PDB file of C-alpha atoms and ligand atoms in Angstrom:
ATOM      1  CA  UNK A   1      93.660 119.282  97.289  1.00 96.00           C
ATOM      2  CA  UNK A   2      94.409 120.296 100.971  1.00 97.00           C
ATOM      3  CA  UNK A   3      96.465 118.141 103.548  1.00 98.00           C
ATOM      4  CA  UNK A   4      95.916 118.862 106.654  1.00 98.00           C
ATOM      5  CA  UNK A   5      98.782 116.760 109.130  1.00 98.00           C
ATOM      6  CA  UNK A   6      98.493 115.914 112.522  1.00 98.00           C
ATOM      7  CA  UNK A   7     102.413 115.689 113.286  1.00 98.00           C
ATOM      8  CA  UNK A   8     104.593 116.378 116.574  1.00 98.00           C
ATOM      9  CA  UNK A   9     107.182 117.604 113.808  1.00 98.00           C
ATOM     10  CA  UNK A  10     105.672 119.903 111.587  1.00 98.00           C
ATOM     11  CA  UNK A  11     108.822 121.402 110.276  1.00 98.00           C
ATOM     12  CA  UNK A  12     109.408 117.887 108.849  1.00 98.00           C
ATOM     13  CA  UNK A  13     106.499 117.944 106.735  1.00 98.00           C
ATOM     14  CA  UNK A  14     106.800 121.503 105.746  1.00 98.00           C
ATOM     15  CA  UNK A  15     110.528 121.396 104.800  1.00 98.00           C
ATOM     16  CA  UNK A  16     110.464 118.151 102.653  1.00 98.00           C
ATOM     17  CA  UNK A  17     108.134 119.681 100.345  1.00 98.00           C
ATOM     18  CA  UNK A  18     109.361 122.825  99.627  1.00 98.00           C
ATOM     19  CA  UNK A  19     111.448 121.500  96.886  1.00 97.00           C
ATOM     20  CA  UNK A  20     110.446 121.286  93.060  1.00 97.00           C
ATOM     21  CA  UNK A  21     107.200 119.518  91.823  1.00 97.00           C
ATOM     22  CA  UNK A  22     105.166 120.279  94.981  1.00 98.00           C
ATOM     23  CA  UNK A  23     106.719 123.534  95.761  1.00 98.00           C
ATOM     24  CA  UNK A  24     105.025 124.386  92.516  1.00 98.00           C
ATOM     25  CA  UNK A  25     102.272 122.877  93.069  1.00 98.00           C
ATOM     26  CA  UNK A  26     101.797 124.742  95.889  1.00 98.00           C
ATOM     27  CA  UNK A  27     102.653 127.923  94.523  1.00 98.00           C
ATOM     28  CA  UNK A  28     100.168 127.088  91.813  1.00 98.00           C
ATOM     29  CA  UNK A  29      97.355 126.602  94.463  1.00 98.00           C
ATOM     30  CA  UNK A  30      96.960 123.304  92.710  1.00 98.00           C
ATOM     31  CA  UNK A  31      97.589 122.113  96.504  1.00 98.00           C
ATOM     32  CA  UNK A  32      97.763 123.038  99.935  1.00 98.00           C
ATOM     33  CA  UNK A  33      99.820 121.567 103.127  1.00 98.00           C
ATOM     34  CA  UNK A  34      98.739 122.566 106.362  1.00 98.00           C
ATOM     35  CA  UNK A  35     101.006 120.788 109.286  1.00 98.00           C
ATOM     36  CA  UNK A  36      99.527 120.837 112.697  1.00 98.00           C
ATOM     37  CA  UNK A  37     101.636 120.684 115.802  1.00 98.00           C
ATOM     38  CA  UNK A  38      99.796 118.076 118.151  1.00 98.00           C
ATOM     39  CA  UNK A  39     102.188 119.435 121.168  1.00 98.00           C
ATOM     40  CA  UNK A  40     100.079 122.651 120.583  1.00 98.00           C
ATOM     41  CA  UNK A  41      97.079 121.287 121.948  1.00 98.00           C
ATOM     42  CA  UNK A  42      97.876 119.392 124.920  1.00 98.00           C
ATOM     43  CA  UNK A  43      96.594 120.390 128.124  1.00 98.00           C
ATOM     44  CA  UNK A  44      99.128 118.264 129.561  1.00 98.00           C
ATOM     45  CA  UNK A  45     100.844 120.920 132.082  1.00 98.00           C
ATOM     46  CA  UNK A  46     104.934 119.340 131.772  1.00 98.00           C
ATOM     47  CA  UNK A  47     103.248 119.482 127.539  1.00 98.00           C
ATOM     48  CA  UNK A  48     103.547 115.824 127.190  1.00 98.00           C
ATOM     49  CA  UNK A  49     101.517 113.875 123.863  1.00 98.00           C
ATOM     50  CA  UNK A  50     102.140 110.604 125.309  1.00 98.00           C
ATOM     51  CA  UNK A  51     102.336 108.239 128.493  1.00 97.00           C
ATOM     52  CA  UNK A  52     102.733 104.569 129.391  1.00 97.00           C
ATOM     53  CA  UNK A  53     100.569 101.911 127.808  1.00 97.00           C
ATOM     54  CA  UNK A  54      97.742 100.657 130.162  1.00 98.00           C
ATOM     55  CA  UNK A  55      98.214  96.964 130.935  1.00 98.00           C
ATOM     56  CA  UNK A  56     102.148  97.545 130.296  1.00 97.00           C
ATOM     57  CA  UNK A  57     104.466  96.520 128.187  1.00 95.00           C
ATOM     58  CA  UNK A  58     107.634  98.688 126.112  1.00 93.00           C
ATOM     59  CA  UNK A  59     107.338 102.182 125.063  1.00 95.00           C
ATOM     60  CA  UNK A  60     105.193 104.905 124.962  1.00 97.00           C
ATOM     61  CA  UNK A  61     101.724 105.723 123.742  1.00 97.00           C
ATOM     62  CA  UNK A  62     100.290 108.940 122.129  1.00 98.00           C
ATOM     63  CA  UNK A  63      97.142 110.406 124.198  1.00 98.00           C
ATOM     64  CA  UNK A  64      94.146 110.421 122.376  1.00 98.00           C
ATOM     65  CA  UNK A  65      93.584 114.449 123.655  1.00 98.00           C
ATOM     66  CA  UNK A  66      96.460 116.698 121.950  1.00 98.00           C
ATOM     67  CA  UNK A  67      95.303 114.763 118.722  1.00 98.00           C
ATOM     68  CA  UNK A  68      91.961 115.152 118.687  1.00 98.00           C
ATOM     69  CA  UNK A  69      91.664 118.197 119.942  1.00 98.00           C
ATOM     70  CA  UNK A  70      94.456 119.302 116.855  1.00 98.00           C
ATOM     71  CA  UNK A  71      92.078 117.476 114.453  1.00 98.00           C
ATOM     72  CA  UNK A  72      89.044 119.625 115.545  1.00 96.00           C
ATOM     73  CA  UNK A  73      91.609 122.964 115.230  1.00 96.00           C
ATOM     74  CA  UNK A  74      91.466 122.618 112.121  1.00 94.00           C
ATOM     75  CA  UNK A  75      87.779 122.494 111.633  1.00 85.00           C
ATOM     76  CA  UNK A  76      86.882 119.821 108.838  1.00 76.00           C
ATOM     77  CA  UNK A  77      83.685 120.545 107.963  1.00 75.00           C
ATOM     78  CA  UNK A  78      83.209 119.227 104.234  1.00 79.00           C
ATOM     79  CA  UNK A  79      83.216 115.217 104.126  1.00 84.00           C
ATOM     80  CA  UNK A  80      86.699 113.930 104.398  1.00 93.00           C
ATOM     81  CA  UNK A  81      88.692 111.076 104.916  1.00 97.00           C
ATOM     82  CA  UNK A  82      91.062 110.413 108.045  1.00 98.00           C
ATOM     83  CA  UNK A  83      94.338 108.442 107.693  1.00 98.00           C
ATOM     84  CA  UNK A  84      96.172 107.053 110.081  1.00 98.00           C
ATOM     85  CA  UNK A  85      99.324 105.889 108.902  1.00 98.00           C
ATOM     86  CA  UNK A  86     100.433 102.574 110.733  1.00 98.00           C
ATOM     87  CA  UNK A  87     102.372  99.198 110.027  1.00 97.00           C
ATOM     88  CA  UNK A  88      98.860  97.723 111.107  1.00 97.00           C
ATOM     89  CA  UNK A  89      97.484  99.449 108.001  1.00 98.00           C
ATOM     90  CA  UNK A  90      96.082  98.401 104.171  1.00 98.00           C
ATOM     91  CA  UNK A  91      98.746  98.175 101.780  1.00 98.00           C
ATOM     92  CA  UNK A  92      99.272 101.314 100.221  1.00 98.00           C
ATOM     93  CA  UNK A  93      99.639 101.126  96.158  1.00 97.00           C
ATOM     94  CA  UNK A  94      99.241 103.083  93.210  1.00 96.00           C
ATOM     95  CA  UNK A  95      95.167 102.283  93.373  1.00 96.00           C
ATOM     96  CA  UNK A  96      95.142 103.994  96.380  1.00 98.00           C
ATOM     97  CA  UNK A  97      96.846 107.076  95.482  1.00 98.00           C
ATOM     98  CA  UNK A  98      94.515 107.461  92.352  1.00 97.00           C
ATOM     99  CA  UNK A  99      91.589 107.417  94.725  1.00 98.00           C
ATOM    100  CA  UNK A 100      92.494 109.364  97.538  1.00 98.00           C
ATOM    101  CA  UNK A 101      94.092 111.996  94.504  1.00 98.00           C
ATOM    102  CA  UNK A 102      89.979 112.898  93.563  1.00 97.00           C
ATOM    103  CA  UNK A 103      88.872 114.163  97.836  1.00 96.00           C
ATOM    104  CA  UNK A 104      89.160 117.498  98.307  1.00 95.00           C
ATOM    105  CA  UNK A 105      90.833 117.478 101.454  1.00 96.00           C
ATOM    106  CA  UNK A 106      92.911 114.344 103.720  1.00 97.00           C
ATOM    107  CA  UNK A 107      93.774 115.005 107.198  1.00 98.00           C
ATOM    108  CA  UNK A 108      96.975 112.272 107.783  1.00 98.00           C
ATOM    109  CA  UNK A 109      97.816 111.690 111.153  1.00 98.00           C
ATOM    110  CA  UNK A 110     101.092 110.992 111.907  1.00 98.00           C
ATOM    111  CA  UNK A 111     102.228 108.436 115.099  1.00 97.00           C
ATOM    112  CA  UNK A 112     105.176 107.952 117.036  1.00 92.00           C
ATOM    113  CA  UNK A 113     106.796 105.501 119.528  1.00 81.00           C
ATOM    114  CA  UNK A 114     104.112 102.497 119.855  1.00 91.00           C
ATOM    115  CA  UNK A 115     101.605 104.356 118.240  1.00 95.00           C
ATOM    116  CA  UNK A 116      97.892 106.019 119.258  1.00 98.00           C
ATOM    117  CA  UNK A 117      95.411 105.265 121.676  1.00 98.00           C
ATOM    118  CA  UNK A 118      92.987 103.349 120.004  1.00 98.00           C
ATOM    119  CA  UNK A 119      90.300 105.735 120.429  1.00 98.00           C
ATOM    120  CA  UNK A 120      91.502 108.107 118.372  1.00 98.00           C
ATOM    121  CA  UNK A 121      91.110 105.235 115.397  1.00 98.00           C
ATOM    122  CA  UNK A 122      87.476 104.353 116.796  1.00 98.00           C
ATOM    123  CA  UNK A 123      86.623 108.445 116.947  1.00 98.00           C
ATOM    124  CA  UNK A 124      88.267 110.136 113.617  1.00 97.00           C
ATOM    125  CA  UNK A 125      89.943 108.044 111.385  1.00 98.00           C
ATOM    126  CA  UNK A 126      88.686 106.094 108.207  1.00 98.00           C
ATOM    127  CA  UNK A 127      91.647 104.676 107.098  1.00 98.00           C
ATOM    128  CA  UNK A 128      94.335 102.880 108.328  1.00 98.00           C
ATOM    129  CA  UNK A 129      97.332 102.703 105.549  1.00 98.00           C
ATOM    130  CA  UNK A 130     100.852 101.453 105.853  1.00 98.00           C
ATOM    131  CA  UNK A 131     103.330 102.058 103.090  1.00 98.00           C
ATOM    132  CA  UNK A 132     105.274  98.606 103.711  1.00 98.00           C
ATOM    133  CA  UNK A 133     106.191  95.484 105.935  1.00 97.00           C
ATOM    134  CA  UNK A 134     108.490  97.989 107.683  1.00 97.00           C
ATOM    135  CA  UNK A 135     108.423  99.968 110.873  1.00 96.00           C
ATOM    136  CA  UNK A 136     109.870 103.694 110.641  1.00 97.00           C
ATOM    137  CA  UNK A 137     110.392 105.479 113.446  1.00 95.00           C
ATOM    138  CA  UNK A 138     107.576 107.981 112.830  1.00 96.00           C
ATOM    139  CA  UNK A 139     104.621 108.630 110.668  1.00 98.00           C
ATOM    140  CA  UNK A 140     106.359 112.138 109.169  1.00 98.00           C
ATOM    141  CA  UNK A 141     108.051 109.622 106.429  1.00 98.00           C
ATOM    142  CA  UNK A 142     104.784 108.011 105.191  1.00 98.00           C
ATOM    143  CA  UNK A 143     102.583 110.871 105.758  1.00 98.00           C
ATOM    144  CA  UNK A 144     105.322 112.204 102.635  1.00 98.00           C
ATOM    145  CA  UNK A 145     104.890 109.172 100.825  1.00 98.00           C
ATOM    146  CA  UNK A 146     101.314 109.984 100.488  1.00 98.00           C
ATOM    147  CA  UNK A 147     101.290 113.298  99.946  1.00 98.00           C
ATOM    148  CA  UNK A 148     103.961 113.090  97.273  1.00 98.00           C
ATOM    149  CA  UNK A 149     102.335 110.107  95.328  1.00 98.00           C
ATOM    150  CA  UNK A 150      98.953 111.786  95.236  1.00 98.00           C
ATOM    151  CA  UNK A 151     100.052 115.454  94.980  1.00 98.00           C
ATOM    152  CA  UNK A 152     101.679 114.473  91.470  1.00 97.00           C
ATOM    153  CA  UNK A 153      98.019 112.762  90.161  1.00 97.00           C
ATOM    154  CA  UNK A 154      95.874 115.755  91.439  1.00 97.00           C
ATOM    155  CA  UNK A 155      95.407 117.641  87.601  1.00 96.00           C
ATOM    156  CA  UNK A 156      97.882 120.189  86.492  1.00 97.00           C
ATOM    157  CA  UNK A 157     100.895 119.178  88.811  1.00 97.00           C
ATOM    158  CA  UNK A 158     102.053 117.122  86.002  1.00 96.00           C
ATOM    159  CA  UNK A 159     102.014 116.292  82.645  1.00 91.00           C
ATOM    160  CA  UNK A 160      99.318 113.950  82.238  1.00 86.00           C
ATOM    161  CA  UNK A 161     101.313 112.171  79.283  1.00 81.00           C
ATOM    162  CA  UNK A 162     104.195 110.992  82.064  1.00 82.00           C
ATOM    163  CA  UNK A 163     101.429 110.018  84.581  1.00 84.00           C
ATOM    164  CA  UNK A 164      99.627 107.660  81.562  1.00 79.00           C
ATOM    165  CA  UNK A 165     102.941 106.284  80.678  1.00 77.00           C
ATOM    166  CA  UNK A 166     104.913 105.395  84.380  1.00 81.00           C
ATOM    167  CA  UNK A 167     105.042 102.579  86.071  1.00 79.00           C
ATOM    168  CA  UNK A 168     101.445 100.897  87.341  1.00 84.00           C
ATOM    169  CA  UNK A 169      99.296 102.172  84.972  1.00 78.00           C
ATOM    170  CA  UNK A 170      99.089  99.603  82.503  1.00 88.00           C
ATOM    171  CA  UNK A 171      99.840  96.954  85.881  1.00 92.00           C
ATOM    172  CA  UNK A 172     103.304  96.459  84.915  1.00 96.00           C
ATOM    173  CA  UNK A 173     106.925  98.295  85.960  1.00 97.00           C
ATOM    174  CA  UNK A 174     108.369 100.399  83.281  1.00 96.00           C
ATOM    175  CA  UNK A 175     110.153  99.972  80.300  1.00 97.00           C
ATOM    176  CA  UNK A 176     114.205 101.148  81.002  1.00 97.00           C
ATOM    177  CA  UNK A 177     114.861 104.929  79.762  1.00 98.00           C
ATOM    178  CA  UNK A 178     118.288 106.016  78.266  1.00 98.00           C
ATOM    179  CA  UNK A 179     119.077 109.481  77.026  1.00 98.00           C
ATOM    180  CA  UNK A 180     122.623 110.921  75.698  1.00 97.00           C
ATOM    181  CA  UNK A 181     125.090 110.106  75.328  1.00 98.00           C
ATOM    182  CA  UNK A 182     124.595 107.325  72.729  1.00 98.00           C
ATOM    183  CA  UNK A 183     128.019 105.489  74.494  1.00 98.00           C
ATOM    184  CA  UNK A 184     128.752 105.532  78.095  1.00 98.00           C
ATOM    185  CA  UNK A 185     131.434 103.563  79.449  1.00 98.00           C
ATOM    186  CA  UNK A 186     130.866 101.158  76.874  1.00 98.00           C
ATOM    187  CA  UNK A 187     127.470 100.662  77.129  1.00 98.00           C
ATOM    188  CA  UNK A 188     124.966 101.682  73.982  1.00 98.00           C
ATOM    189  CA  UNK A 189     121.676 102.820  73.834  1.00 98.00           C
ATOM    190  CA  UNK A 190     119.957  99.445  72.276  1.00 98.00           C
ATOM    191  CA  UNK A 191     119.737 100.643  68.458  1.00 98.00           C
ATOM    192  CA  UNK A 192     115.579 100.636  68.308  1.00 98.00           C
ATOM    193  CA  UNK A 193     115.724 103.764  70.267  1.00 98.00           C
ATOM    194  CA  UNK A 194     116.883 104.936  67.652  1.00 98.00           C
ATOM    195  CA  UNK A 195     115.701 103.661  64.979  1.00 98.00           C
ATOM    196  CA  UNK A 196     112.620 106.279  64.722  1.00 98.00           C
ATOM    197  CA  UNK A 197     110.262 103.287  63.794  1.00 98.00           C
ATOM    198  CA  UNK A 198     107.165 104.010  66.566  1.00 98.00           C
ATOM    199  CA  UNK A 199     106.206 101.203  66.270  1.00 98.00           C
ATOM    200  CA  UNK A 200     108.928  98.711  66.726  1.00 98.00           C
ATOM    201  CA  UNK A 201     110.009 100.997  69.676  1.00 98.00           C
ATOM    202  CA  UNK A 202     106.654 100.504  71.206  1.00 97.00           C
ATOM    203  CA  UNK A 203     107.008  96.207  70.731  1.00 98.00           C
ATOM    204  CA  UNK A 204     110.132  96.942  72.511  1.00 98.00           C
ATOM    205  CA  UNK A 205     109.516  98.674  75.481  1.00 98.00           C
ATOM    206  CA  UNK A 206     106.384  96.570  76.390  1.00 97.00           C
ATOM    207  CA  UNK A 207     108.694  93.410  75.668  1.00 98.00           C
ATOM    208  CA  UNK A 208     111.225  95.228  78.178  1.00 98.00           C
ATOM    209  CA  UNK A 209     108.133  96.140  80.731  1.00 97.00           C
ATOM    210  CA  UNK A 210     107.125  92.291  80.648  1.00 97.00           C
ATOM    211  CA  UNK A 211     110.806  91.088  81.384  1.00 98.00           C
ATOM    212  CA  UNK A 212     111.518  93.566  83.982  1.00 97.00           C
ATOM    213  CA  UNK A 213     108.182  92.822  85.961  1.00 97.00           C
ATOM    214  CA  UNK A 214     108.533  89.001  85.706  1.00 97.00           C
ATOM    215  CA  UNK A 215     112.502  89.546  87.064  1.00 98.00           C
ATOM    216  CA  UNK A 216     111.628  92.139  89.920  1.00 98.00           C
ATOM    217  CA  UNK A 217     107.607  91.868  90.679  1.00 97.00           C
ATOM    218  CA  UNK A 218     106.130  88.185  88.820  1.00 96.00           C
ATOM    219  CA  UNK A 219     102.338  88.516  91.005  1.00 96.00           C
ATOM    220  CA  UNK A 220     101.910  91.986  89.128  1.00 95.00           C
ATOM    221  CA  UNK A 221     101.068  89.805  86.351  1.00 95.00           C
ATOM    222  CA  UNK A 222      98.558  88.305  87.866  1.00 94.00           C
ATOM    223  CA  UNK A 223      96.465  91.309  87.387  1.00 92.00           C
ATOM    224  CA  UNK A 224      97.130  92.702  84.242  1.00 95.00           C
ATOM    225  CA  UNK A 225      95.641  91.515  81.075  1.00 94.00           C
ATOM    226  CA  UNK A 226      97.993  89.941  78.607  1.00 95.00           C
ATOM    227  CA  UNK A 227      97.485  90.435  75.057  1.00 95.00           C
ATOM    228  CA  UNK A 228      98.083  87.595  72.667  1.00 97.00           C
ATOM    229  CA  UNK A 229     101.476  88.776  71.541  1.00 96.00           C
ATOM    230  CA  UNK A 230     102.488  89.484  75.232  1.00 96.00           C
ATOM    231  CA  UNK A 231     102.076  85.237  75.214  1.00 95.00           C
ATOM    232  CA  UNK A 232     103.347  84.663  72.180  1.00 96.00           C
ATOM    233  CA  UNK A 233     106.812  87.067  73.489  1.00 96.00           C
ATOM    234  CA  UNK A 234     106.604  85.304  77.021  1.00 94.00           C
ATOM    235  CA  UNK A 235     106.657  81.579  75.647  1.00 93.00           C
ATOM    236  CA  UNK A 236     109.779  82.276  73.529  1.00 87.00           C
TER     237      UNK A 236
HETATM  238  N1  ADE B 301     104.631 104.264 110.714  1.00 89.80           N
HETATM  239  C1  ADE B 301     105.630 103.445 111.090  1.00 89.80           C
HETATM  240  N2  ADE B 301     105.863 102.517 110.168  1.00 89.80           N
HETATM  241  C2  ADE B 301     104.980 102.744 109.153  1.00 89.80           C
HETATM  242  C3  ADE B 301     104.712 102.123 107.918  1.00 89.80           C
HETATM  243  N3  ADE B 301     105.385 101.054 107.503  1.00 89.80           N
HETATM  244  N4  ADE B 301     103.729 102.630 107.145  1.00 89.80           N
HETATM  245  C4  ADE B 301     103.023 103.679 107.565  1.00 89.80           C
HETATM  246  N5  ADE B 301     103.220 104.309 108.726  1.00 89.80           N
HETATM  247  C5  ADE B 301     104.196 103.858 109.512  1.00 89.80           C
END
């Protein structure tokens, strides 16, 4: 998987993921993360990326010409997907990740201020995501949201054991994990843990995933299929 991002702050991008799983990743050649500076290519001469929105208003706008220009520097040629990431976007979720996690390649464009010109959206990209109902102050954070969430799904980064058993994949938020000590503070690890018995461990932990998604997230249930002694657990 290569990611190829359009940022003005590449150093952002490059930094953040030198650190554990997709440092390795990357020194596994399992990924690649290519961070273009969009500053590079303007032909701007003071080397400005952005001026003042037509028909006015607050704030600044990114030119459309440093960015595309940086987007045909680095010369997609196979089929690939464009993503802007915006507050304006789709809802990014777990789904999403999965799917993007099986292309080849994502270029992720990055925005700043009060965004692109919109025909860099109507020229290049194919998908507009937002991570939440939040605005940050640039694209950089997202843009590692992404890569992070799909990085860890693309085969080999991970176990594929902790990727079947997290949060999402059966619908619902996970189970709570303890490890030693067995007391801390005066709290205990709840005795089934320990109790070796696979399967009463498993009746537990999907009893704990069904509490902990009704308290924190109730419309996840919506979509996940309930078996009968999910009900039966849920009615007591
Ligand atoms: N850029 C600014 N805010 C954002 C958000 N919530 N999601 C994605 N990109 C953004």
């Amino acid at each position: 998987m290569v990611f190829k991002v359009l940022t003005l702050f590449p150093e952002v991008i490059l930094q953040a993921t030198n650190f554990s799983i997709l440092k390795r990743a990357q020194q596994r050649n399992l990924i690649r993360i290519e961070a273009v500076n969009i500053r590079d290519y303007t032909k701007d001469k003071h080397k400005r990326t952005d001026d003042y929105p037509y028909g006015g208003g607050f704030g600044m706008v990114m030119t459309a010409q440093p960015i595309i220009d940086a987007y045909e520097s680095t010369k997609p040629d196979k089929p690939h997907r464009v993503i802007y990431l915006t507050p304006q976007g789709r809802r990014y979720t777990q789904d999403i990740a999965k799917e993007l996690s099986k292309e080849e390649e994502l270029v992720i464009i990055c925005g700043h201020y009060e965004g692109i010109d919109q025909r860099v959206i109507d020229l290049i990209v194919t998908d507009e995501i937002s991570i939440g109902d939040y605005v940050l102050s640039g694209g950089e954070y997202a843009a590692l949201v992404l890569i992070d969430s799909i990085s860890r799904l693309v085969e080999g980064v991970i176990e594929k054991e902790s990727v079947q058993e997290e949060s999402f994949s059966d619908g619902l938020l996970e189970y709570p994990q303890y490890t030693r000590p067995y007391e801390f503070r005066g709290l205990k690890v709840p005795d089934v843990l320990l109790s070796g018995d696979h399967e009463k461990i498993k009746k537990w932990r999907r009893e704990q995933s069904l509490l902990k998604t009704i308290k924190s997230r109730p419309e996840l249930l919506n979509g996940v299929a309930l078996t009968k002694e999910d009900r039966e657990f849920l009615i007591k």
